[in-house]
Amino acid sequence: MIAKIALPRILRIGGGAFKETGQLLQSLGLQAPLIVTDGFFAKRGLANRLSETLKQSGIGVVDIFSGSVPDPTTSSLDAGLQVLKKGTFDCVVGLGGGSSIDTAKAIAILGVHGGKMRGYKAPHQQDIPGLPIVAIPTTAGTGSEATRFTIVTDEETGEKMLCIGLAYLPTAAIVDYELTLSKPMRLTADTGVDSLTHAIEAYVSKLANPFADGFALTAMRAIWKNLPTAYFDPQNRPAREAMMLAATQAGIAFSNSSVALVHGMSRPIGAKFHVPHGLSNAMLLPAVTLFSIAVAKTRYADCARAMAIASDDADDDRATRTLVESLQKLNRQLAVPTPSQYGIAESDWFGSLPTMAKQALASGSPANNPRIPTAEEIEELYREVWKGDSKQ
Ligand SMILES: [Fe+2]
């Protein structure tokens, strides 16, 4: 198999890299950025700080669109597009969590190519670029700064659409862990499990390849070691730094391999019940891992060994058993609720299963899972996730 690898042209990684954004844009010949962020970062002054930094670097035209929302929707893009069209911007800078970066990506493509986001939904592949995208993540999670994907919810159908193609790959990213030091505990847990899921799914995916494998294994080892520390001790700089790097590495891994069944099943939960993405991944990860292990035992055992959950000489059976138990234990440690503990009504959950299974399959991600599920098997997994781990 020929691995098709694509990466951002420039990554600046390390504490304080944020202040170098202007210099980075200059080095790319970019002079007129539209900063795309959300109300939270606009209010906290981070977007203004960025704008000031850029102006100090000699960049004259800077504007801020602060209307990105969690789980970006088709209509939330429209407001950003209007701002983009009013100016003469030559690039889009996504500042914030995955939602702001995904919004920036969508605006950068729609602003040049037009149309509605629905027209860009997978399996459509958008390789021809729009405006250059620069990503500045403030969470260690989605890896969106290094991926060729964006996710937008279609408000008419309620579907979380996966959009793929090289056009969504940022030209450059600033990966500065200092931006994550004030992240609340819940967000730290959810985004951290999202990264862990990226790394594991990239490694067991049918599209796995030796290039992505290296990033996946390195990322999962670092996440396993540092996530509890970052969660319980938010100001722990080495743990925050390790999580930030690992999130980007996990993003590189799955962008050049793929995610799989956990993500396929997670998006419909987010779209229907507004469960944060990393949290629905966490609800699913142990059950989907257990479902998938039998057909990719050595790959899953490799994960357990890389994460140092199992010793290097543990056989595959023991290593994979320990992996599932450890993922369940991590969920307890990070206080991951079951869907019912999260507040979802039983009748809503069970009534939505056929639609959620259909949307999961339509996204294409389950087809990359080592064990490809039927719609009935996906529904059965959703039922198991409802019950949750009995020890929770
Ligand atoms: Fe994810």
CSV table of C-alpha atoms and ligand atoms in Angstrom, one decimal:
chain,number,residue,atom,x,y,z
A,1,MET,CA,0.0,0.0,0.0
A,2,ILE,CA,1.3,3.5,-0.8
A,3,ALA,CA,0.9,5.8,2.2
A,4,LYS,CA,-0.3,9.3,1.2
A,5,ILE,CA,1.4,11.6,3.8
A,6,ALA,CA,0.5,15.3,4.1
A,7,LEU,CA,1.7,17.6,6.9
A,8,PRO,CA,1.5,21.3,7.7
A,9,ARG,CA,4.5,23.1,6.1
A,10,ILE,CA,5.5,24.7,9.4
A,11,LEU,CA,5.0,23.7,13.0
A,12,ARG,CA,6.3,25.9,15.8
A,13,ILE,CA,6.2,23.9,19.0
A,14,GLY,CA,7.0,25.1,22.5
A,15,GLY,CA,6.1,27.5,25.3
A,16,GLY,CA,6.0,31.1,24.0
A,17,ALA,CA,5.6,30.1,20.4
A,18,PHE,CA,2.3,32.1,20.3
A,19,LYS,CA,4.3,35.4,20.3
A,20,GLU,CA,6.0,34.3,17.1
A,21,THR,CA,2.8,34.1,15.1
A,22,GLY,CA,3.5,37.4,13.3
A,23,GLN,CA,6.9,36.4,12.3
A,24,LEU,CA,5.6,33.1,11.1
A,25,LEU,CA,2.9,34.8,8.9
A,26,GLN,CA,5.6,37.1,7.5
A,27,SER,CA,7.8,34.1,6.6
A,28,LEU,CA,4.8,32.8,4.5
A,29,GLY,CA,4.2,36.2,2.8
A,30,LEU,CA,0.9,36.6,4.6
A,31,GLN,CA,-0.2,40.1,5.5
A,32,ALA,CA,-3.9,40.2,6.1
A,33,PRO,CA,-5.2,37.5,8.5
A,34,LEU,CA,-8.8,37.1,9.7
A,35,ILE,CA,-8.6,35.6,13.2
A,36,VAL,CA,-11.4,33.1,13.9
A,37,THR,CA,-12.1,32.4,17.5
A,38,ASP,CA,-15.0,32.1,19.9
A,39,GLY,CA,-16.6,34.5,22.4
A,40,PHE,CA,-14.7,33.0,25.3
A,41,PHE,CA,-11.3,33.8,24.0
A,42,ALA,CA,-12.4,37.1,22.6
A,43,LYS,CA,-13.7,38.1,26.1
A,44,ARG,CA,-10.6,36.8,27.8
A,45,GLY,CA,-8.5,39.0,25.5
A,46,LEU,CA,-6.5,36.2,23.8
A,47,ALA,CA,-7.7,37.2,20.4
A,48,ASN,CA,-6.8,40.9,21.0
A,49,ARG,CA,-3.4,39.8,22.3
A,50,LEU,CA,-2.8,37.9,19.1
A,51,SER,CA,-4.0,40.9,17.1
A,52,GLU,CA,-1.5,43.2,19.0
A,53,THR,CA,1.3,40.7,18.5
A,54,LEU,CA,0.6,40.6,14.7
A,55,LYS,CA,0.5,44.4,14.4
A,56,GLN,CA,3.8,44.6,16.3
A,57,SER,CA,5.3,42.3,13.7
A,58,GLY,CA,4.2,44.8,11.0
A,59,ILE,CA,1.1,43.1,9.8
A,60,GLY,CA,-1.3,45.9,9.0
A,61,VAL,CA,-4.7,44.4,8.4
A,62,VAL,CA,-6.1,42.2,11.1
A,63,ASP,CA,-9.7,41.5,12.0
A,64,ILE,CA,-11.3,39.2,14.5
A,65,PHE,CA,-14.4,37.0,14.0
A,66,SER,CA,-15.4,35.7,17.4
A,67,GLY,CA,-18.6,33.8,16.4
A,68,SER,CA,-17.3,30.3,16.3
A,69,VAL,CA,-19.4,27.9,18.4
A,70,PRO,CA,-18.8,24.5,20.0
A,71,ASP,CA,-19.6,21.9,17.3
A,72,PRO,CA,-19.7,24.4,14.5
A,73,THR,CA,-22.9,24.6,12.5
A,74,THR,CA,-23.7,25.5,9.0
A,75,SER,CA,-25.3,28.8,10.0
A,76,SER,CA,-22.4,29.7,12.4
A,77,LEU,CA,-20.2,29.6,9.3
A,78,ASP,CA,-22.3,32.1,7.5
A,79,ALA,CA,-21.6,34.9,9.9
A,80,GLY,CA,-17.8,34.3,9.6
A,81,LEU,CA,-18.1,34.2,5.8
A,82,GLN,CA,-19.8,37.6,5.8
A,83,VAL,CA,-16.8,39.1,7.7
A,84,LEU,CA,-14.4,37.4,5.4
A,85,LYS,CA,-16.1,38.7,2.3
A,86,LYS,CA,-16.2,42.3,3.6
A,87,GLY,CA,-12.4,42.4,3.9
A,88,THR,CA,-9.4,41.6,1.7
A,89,PHE,CA,-7.9,38.8,3.8
A,90,ASP,CA,-5.2,36.6,2.5
A,91,CYS,CA,-5.4,33.9,5.2
A,92,VAL,CA,-7.5,32.6,8.1
A,93,VAL,CA,-6.0,32.1,11.6
A,94,GLY,CA,-8.0,29.6,13.8
A,95,LEU,CA,-7.4,30.4,17.5
A,96,GLY,CA,-9.0,28.2,20.1
A,97,GLY,CA,-10.2,24.6,20.5
A,98,GLY,CA,-11.0,22.3,17.6
A,99,SER,CA,-14.3,24.1,17.0
A,100,SER,CA,-12.6,27.4,16.2
A,101,ILE,CA,-10.0,25.8,14.1
A,102,ASP,CA,-12.6,23.7,12.2
A,103,THR,CA,-14.6,26.9,11.7
A,104,ALA,CA,-11.6,28.6,10.3
A,105,LYS,CA,-11.0,25.7,7.9
A,106,ALA,CA,-14.5,25.7,6.6
A,107,ILE,CA,-14.5,29.5,6.1
A,108,ALA,CA,-11.2,29.3,4.3
A,109,ILE,CA,-12.7,26.9,1.8
A,110,LEU,CA,-16.2,28.3,1.4
A,111,GLY,CA,-14.7,31.8,1.1
A,112,VAL,CA,-12.9,30.8,-2.1
A,113,HIS,CA,-14.9,28.0,-3.6
A,114,GLY,CA,-18.4,29.0,-2.5
A,115,GLY,CA,-21.4,26.7,-2.2
A,116,LYS,CA,-22.8,25.1,1.0
A,117,MET,CA,-20.8,23.0,3.4
A,118,ARG,CA,-23.2,20.1,2.7
A,119,GLY,CA,-21.7,19.9,-0.8
A,120,TYR,CA,-18.3,19.2,0.8
A,121,LYS,CA,-19.4,16.3,3.0
A,122,ALA,CA,-17.4,13.0,2.7
A,123,PRO,CA,-17.0,11.1,0.5
A,124,HIS,CA,-16.4,14.3,-1.4
A,125,GLN,CA,-12.7,15.1,-1.2
A,126,GLN,CA,-11.6,18.8,-1.3
A,127,ASP,CA,-7.9,19.0,-2.3
A,128,ILE,CA,-7.8,22.3,-4.1
A,129,PRO,CA,-6.9,24.8,-1.5
A,130,GLY,CA,-8.9,27.8,-0.3
A,131,LEU,CA,-7.2,30.5,1.7
A,132,PRO,CA,-4.1,29.4,3.7
A,133,ILE,CA,-5.0,28.3,7.2
A,134,VAL,CA,-2.9,28.9,10.3
A,135,ALA,CA,-4.0,27.0,13.4
A,136,ILE,CA,-3.3,28.0,17.0
A,137,PRO,CA,-4.8,25.3,19.3
A,138,THR,CA,-5.6,26.2,22.9
A,139,THR,CA,-6.6,22.7,23.9
A,140,ALA,CA,-4.4,19.6,23.7
A,141,GLY,CA,-7.0,17.4,21.9
A,142,THR,CA,-8.4,17.5,18.4
A,143,GLY,CA,-5.1,17.7,16.6
A,144,SER,CA,-7.0,19.8,14.1
A,145,GLU,CA,-3.9,21.9,13.6
A,146,ALA,CA,-2.3,19.0,11.8
A,147,THR,CA,-5.3,17.3,10.1
A,148,ARG,CA,-6.9,17.3,6.7
A,149,PHE,CA,-10.4,17.3,8.2
A,150,THR,CA,-13.1,19.6,9.4
A,151,ILE,CA,-16.4,18.7,11.1
A,152,VAL,CA,-19.5,20.8,10.7
A,153,THR,CA,-23.0,20.1,11.9
A,154,ASP,CA,-25.7,20.4,9.2
A,155,GLU,CA,-28.5,22.2,11.0
A,156,GLU,CA,-31.2,20.9,8.6
A,157,THR,CA,-30.5,17.2,9.1
A,158,GLY,CA,-28.8,17.4,12.5
A,159,GLU,CA,-25.8,15.4,11.1
A,160,LYS,CA,-22.2,16.0,12.1
A,161,MET,CA,-20.6,16.1,8.7
A,162,LEU,CA,-17.0,14.9,8.2
A,163,CYS,CA,-15.3,16.9,5.4
A,164,ILE,CA,-12.0,15.7,4.1
A,165,GLY,CA,-9.2,16.8,1.8
A,166,LEU,CA,-5.9,18.5,1.6
A,167,ALA,CA,-7.6,21.9,1.5
A,168,TYR,CA,-8.3,21.6,5.2
A,169,LEU,CA,-4.7,20.9,6.2
A,170,PRO,CA,-3.3,24.0,7.9
A,171,THR,CA,-0.3,25.6,6.2
A,172,ALA,CA,1.2,26.2,9.6
A,173,ALA,CA,0.5,25.7,13.3
A,174,ILE,CA,1.6,27.2,16.5
A,175,VAL,CA,1.7,24.6,19.2
A,176,ASP,CA,2.2,26.5,22.5
A,177,TYR,CA,1.3,24.5,25.6
A,178,GLU,CA,1.2,27.7,27.7
A,179,LEU,CA,-2.2,28.4,26.2
A,180,THR,CA,-3.5,25.2,27.9
A,181,LEU,CA,-2.5,26.0,31.4
A,182,SER,CA,-5.9,27.5,32.4
A,183,LYS,CA,-7.9,24.6,30.8
A,184,PRO,CA,-10.5,23.3,33.3
A,185,MET,CA,-10.4,19.7,34.5
A,186,ARG,CA,-13.3,18.4,32.5
A,187,LEU,CA,-12.0,19.9,29.3
A,188,THR,CA,-8.5,18.5,30.0
A,189,ALA,CA,-10.0,15.0,30.5
A,190,ASP,CA,-12.2,15.1,27.4
A,191,THR,CA,-9.6,16.5,25.0
A,192,GLY,CA,-7.0,14.2,26.4
A,193,VAL,CA,-9.1,11.1,25.8
A,194,ASP,CA,-9.9,12.5,22.3
A,195,SER,CA,-6.1,12.5,21.6
A,196,LEU,CA,-5.7,9.1,23.0
A,197,THR,CA,-8.5,7.8,20.8
A,198,HIS,CA,-6.9,9.4,17.7
A,199,ALA,CA,-3.6,7.6,18.5
A,200,ILE,CA,-5.2,4.2,19.1
A,201,GLU,CA,-7.5,4.4,16.2
A,202,ALA,CA,-4.8,5.6,13.8
A,203,TYR,CA,-2.7,2.6,14.9
A,204,VAL,CA,-5.4,-0.1,14.5
A,205,SER,CA,-7.0,1.5,11.4
A,206,LYS,CA,-7.1,-0.4,8.1
A,207,LEU,CA,-5.2,2.6,6.7
A,208,ALA,CA,-2.4,2.3,9.3
A,209,ASN,CA,1.1,2.7,7.8
A,210,PRO,CA,4.6,2.8,9.3
A,211,PHE,CA,4.9,6.6,9.1
A,212,ALA,CA,1.7,7.2,11.0
A,213,ASP,CA,2.4,4.3,13.4
A,214,GLY,CA,5.5,6.0,14.8
A,215,PHE,CA,3.5,9.2,15.7
A,216,ALA,CA,0.6,7.1,17.1
A,217,LEU,CA,2.7,5.0,19.4
A,218,THR,CA,4.7,8.0,20.7
A,219,ALA,CA,1.6,10.0,21.3
A,220,MET,CA,-0.3,7.2,23.1
A,221,ARG,CA,2.6,6.6,25.4
A,222,ALA,CA,2.9,10.2,26.4
A,223,ILE,CA,-0.8,10.7,26.8
A,224,TRP,CA,-1.2,7.6,29.0
A,225,LYS,CA,1.7,8.8,31.2
A,226,ASN,CA,0.7,12.5,31.5
A,227,LEU,CA,-3.1,12.8,31.2
A,228,PRO,CA,-3.9,12.0,34.9
A,229,THR,CA,-1.2,14.5,36.0
A,230,ALA,CA,-2.5,17.2,33.7
A,231,TYR,CA,-6.1,16.5,34.9
A,232,PHE,CA,-5.4,16.5,38.7
A,233,ASP,CA,-2.6,19.1,38.6
A,234,PRO,CA,-3.5,21.6,35.9
A,235,GLN,CA,-0.5,23.9,36.4
A,236,ASN,CA,2.0,21.0,35.9
A,237,ARG,CA,3.9,22.4,33.0
A,238,PRO,CA,5.8,19.3,32.0
A,239,ALA,CA,2.5,17.3,31.8
A,240,ARG,CA,0.8,20.1,29.9
A,241,GLU,CA,3.7,20.3,27.5
A,242,ALA,CA,3.8,16.6,26.9
A,243,MET,CA,0.0,16.5,26.3
A,244,MET,CA,0.2,19.4,23.8
A,245,LEU,CA,2.9,17.8,21.8
A,246,ALA,CA,1.2,14.4,21.9
A,247,ALA,CA,-2.1,15.9,20.7
A,248,THR,CA,-0.4,17.2,17.6
A,249,GLN,CA,1.4,14.0,17.0
A,250,ALA,CA,-1.8,12.0,17.4
A,251,GLY,CA,-3.4,14.5,14.9
A,252,ILE,CA,-0.6,13.8,12.4
A,253,ALA,CA,-1.1,10.1,13.0
A,254,PHE,CA,-4.8,9.9,12.3
A,255,SER,CA,-4.7,12.5,9.5
A,256,ASN,CA,-2.2,10.2,7.7
A,257,SER,CA,-4.0,7.0,8.6
A,258,SER,CA,-7.6,7.4,9.8
A,259,VAL,CA,-9.9,7.3,12.8
A,260,ALA,CA,-12.3,4.4,13.0
A,261,LEU,CA,-15.4,3.1,14.8
A,262,VAL,CA,-15.1,5.1,18.0
A,263,HIS,CA,-15.2,8.4,16.0
A,264,GLY,CA,-17.8,7.0,13.6
A,265,MET,CA,-20.1,6.3,16.6
A,266,SER,CA,-19.1,9.4,18.6
A,267,ARG,CA,-20.2,12.1,16.0
A,268,PRO,CA,-23.9,11.1,16.1
A,269,ILE,CA,-23.9,11.2,19.9
A,270,GLY,CA,-22.5,14.7,19.7
A,271,ALA,CA,-24.9,15.8,17.0
A,272,LYS,CA,-28.0,14.4,18.7
A,273,PHE,CA,-27.3,14.9,22.4
A,274,HIS,CA,-24.6,17.6,22.4
A,275,VAL,CA,-22.1,15.5,24.4
A,276,PRO,CA,-18.6,17.0,24.0
A,277,HIS,CA,-16.6,15.1,21.4
A,278,GLY,CA,-13.9,13.8,23.7
A,279,LEU,CA,-16.5,12.7,26.3
A,280,SER,CA,-18.5,10.7,23.9
A,281,ASN,CA,-15.3,9.1,22.7
A,282,ALA,CA,-14.5,8.2,26.3
A,283,MET,CA,-17.9,6.6,26.7
A,284,LEU,CA,-17.3,4.5,23.6
A,285,LEU,CA,-13.6,3.6,23.8
A,286,PRO,CA,-13.6,0.6,26.1
A,287,ALA,CA,-16.6,-1.1,24.5
A,288,VAL,CA,-15.5,-0.5,20.9
A,289,THR,CA,-12.0,-1.7,21.8
A,290,LEU,CA,-13.4,-4.9,23.2
A,291,PHE,CA,-15.5,-5.4,20.1
A,292,SER,CA,-12.6,-4.9,17.8
A,293,ILE,CA,-9.7,-6.7,19.5
A,294,ALA,CA,-10.3,-10.2,18.2
A,295,VAL,CA,-9.3,-9.3,14.6
A,296,ALA,CA,-6.4,-7.0,15.4
A,297,LYS,CA,-5.0,-8.5,18.6
A,298,THR,CA,-1.4,-7.8,18.0
A,299,ARG,CA,-2.0,-4.2,17.1
A,300,TYR,CA,-4.1,-3.6,20.2
A,301,ALA,CA,-1.5,-5.5,22.3
A,302,ASP,CA,1.2,-3.2,20.8
A,303,CYS,CA,-0.9,-0.2,22.1
A,304,ALA,CA,-0.9,-1.7,25.6
A,305,ARG,CA,2.8,-2.3,25.5
A,306,ALA,CA,3.5,1.2,24.1
A,307,MET,CA,1.4,2.7,26.9
A,308,ALA,CA,3.4,0.6,29.4
A,309,ILE,CA,0.1,-0.9,30.6
A,310,ALA,CA,1.5,-4.3,29.7
A,311,SER,CA,5.1,-5.3,29.9
A,312,ASP,CA,7.1,-5.9,26.8
A,313,ASP,CA,7.0,-9.6,27.3
A,314,ALA,CA,3.3,-9.9,28.0
A,315,ASP,CA,1.5,-12.1,25.4
A,316,ASP,CA,-1.2,-10.5,23.2
A,317,ASP,CA,-4.1,-12.1,25.1
A,318,ARG,CA,-2.9,-10.7,28.4
A,319,ALA,CA,-1.9,-7.3,27.0
A,320,THR,CA,-5.3,-6.8,25.3
A,321,ARG,CA,-7.3,-7.9,28.4
A,322,THR,CA,-5.3,-5.4,30.4
A,323,LEU,CA,-5.9,-2.7,27.8
A,324,VAL,CA,-9.7,-2.9,28.1
A,325,GLU,CA,-9.5,-2.9,31.9
A,326,SER,CA,-7.2,0.0,31.9
A,327,LEU,CA,-9.4,2.1,29.6
A,328,GLN,CA,-12.4,1.4,31.9
A,329,LYS,CA,-10.2,2.4,34.9
A,330,LEU,CA,-9.1,5.6,33.1
A,331,ASN,CA,-12.8,6.5,32.6
A,332,ARG,CA,-13.5,6.1,36.3
A,333,GLN,CA,-10.4,8.1,37.2
A,334,LEU,CA,-11.5,10.9,34.9
A,335,ALA,CA,-15.1,10.8,36.1
A,336,VAL,CA,-16.6,9.9,32.7
A,337,PRO,CA,-20.4,9.6,33.1
A,338,THR,CA,-22.5,7.1,31.3
A,339,PRO,CA,-25.0,8.5,28.9
A,340,SER,CA,-27.8,8.4,31.5
A,341,GLN,CA,-25.6,10.0,34.1
A,342,TYR,CA,-24.9,12.7,31.5
A,343,GLY,CA,-28.7,13.4,31.5
A,344,ILE,CA,-29.8,11.7,28.3
A,345,ALA,CA,-33.3,10.1,28.6
A,346,GLU,CA,-33.4,6.4,28.0
A,347,SER,CA,-36.3,6.7,25.5
A,348,ASP,CA,-34.3,9.3,23.5
A,349,TRP,CA,-31.2,7.2,23.4
A,350,PHE,CA,-32.9,4.0,22.3
A,351,GLY,CA,-35.2,5.8,19.9
A,352,SER,CA,-32.3,7.3,18.2
A,353,LEU,CA,-30.2,4.1,17.7
A,354,PRO,CA,-31.2,3.4,14.0
A,355,THR,CA,-30.5,7.0,12.9
A,356,MET,CA,-27.2,7.1,14.9
A,357,ALA,CA,-26.1,3.8,13.4
A,358,LYS,CA,-26.9,4.9,9.9
A,359,GLN,CA,-25.0,8.2,10.4
A,360,ALA,CA,-22.1,6.4,11.9
A,361,LEU,CA,-21.8,4.1,8.9
A,362,ALA,CA,-22.3,6.9,6.4
A,363,SER,CA,-19.3,8.8,7.8
A,364,GLY,CA,-17.1,6.1,6.4
A,365,SER,CA,-15.0,5.9,9.6
A,366,PRO,CA,-16.4,2.4,10.7
A,367,ALA,CA,-15.1,1.0,7.3
A,368,ASN,CA,-11.6,1.7,8.6
A,369,ASN,CA,-12.1,-0.2,11.8
A,370,PRO,CA,-10.2,-3.5,12.1
A,371,ARG,CA,-13.6,-5.2,12.6
A,372,ILE,CA,-16.1,-3.7,10.3
A,373,PRO,CA,-19.5,-3.6,12.0
A,374,THR,CA,-23.0,-4.0,10.6
A,375,ALA,CA,-25.7,-1.4,11.5
A,376,GLU,CA,-27.1,-4.0,14.0
A,377,GLU,CA,-23.7,-4.4,15.7
A,378,ILE,CA,-23.4,-0.6,16.0
A,379,GLU,CA,-26.8,-0.4,17.6
A,380,GLU,CA,-25.8,-3.2,20.0
A,381,LEU,CA,-22.6,-1.3,20.9
A,382,TYR,CA,-24.7,1.8,21.6
A,383,ARG,CA,-26.9,-0.4,23.9
A,384,GLU,CA,-23.8,-1.6,25.8
A,385,VAL,CA,-22.5,1.9,26.2
A,386,TRP,CA,-25.9,2.9,27.7
A,387,LYS,CA,-25.4,0.2,30.4
A,388,GLY,CA,-21.8,1.5,30.9
A,389,ASP,CA,-19.0,-0.2,32.7
A,390,SER,CA,-20.7,-2.0,35.7
A,391,LYS,CA,-18.0,-0.7,38.0
A,392,GLN,CA,-18.8,3.0,37.1
B,1,FE,FE,-11.5,13.3,17.7
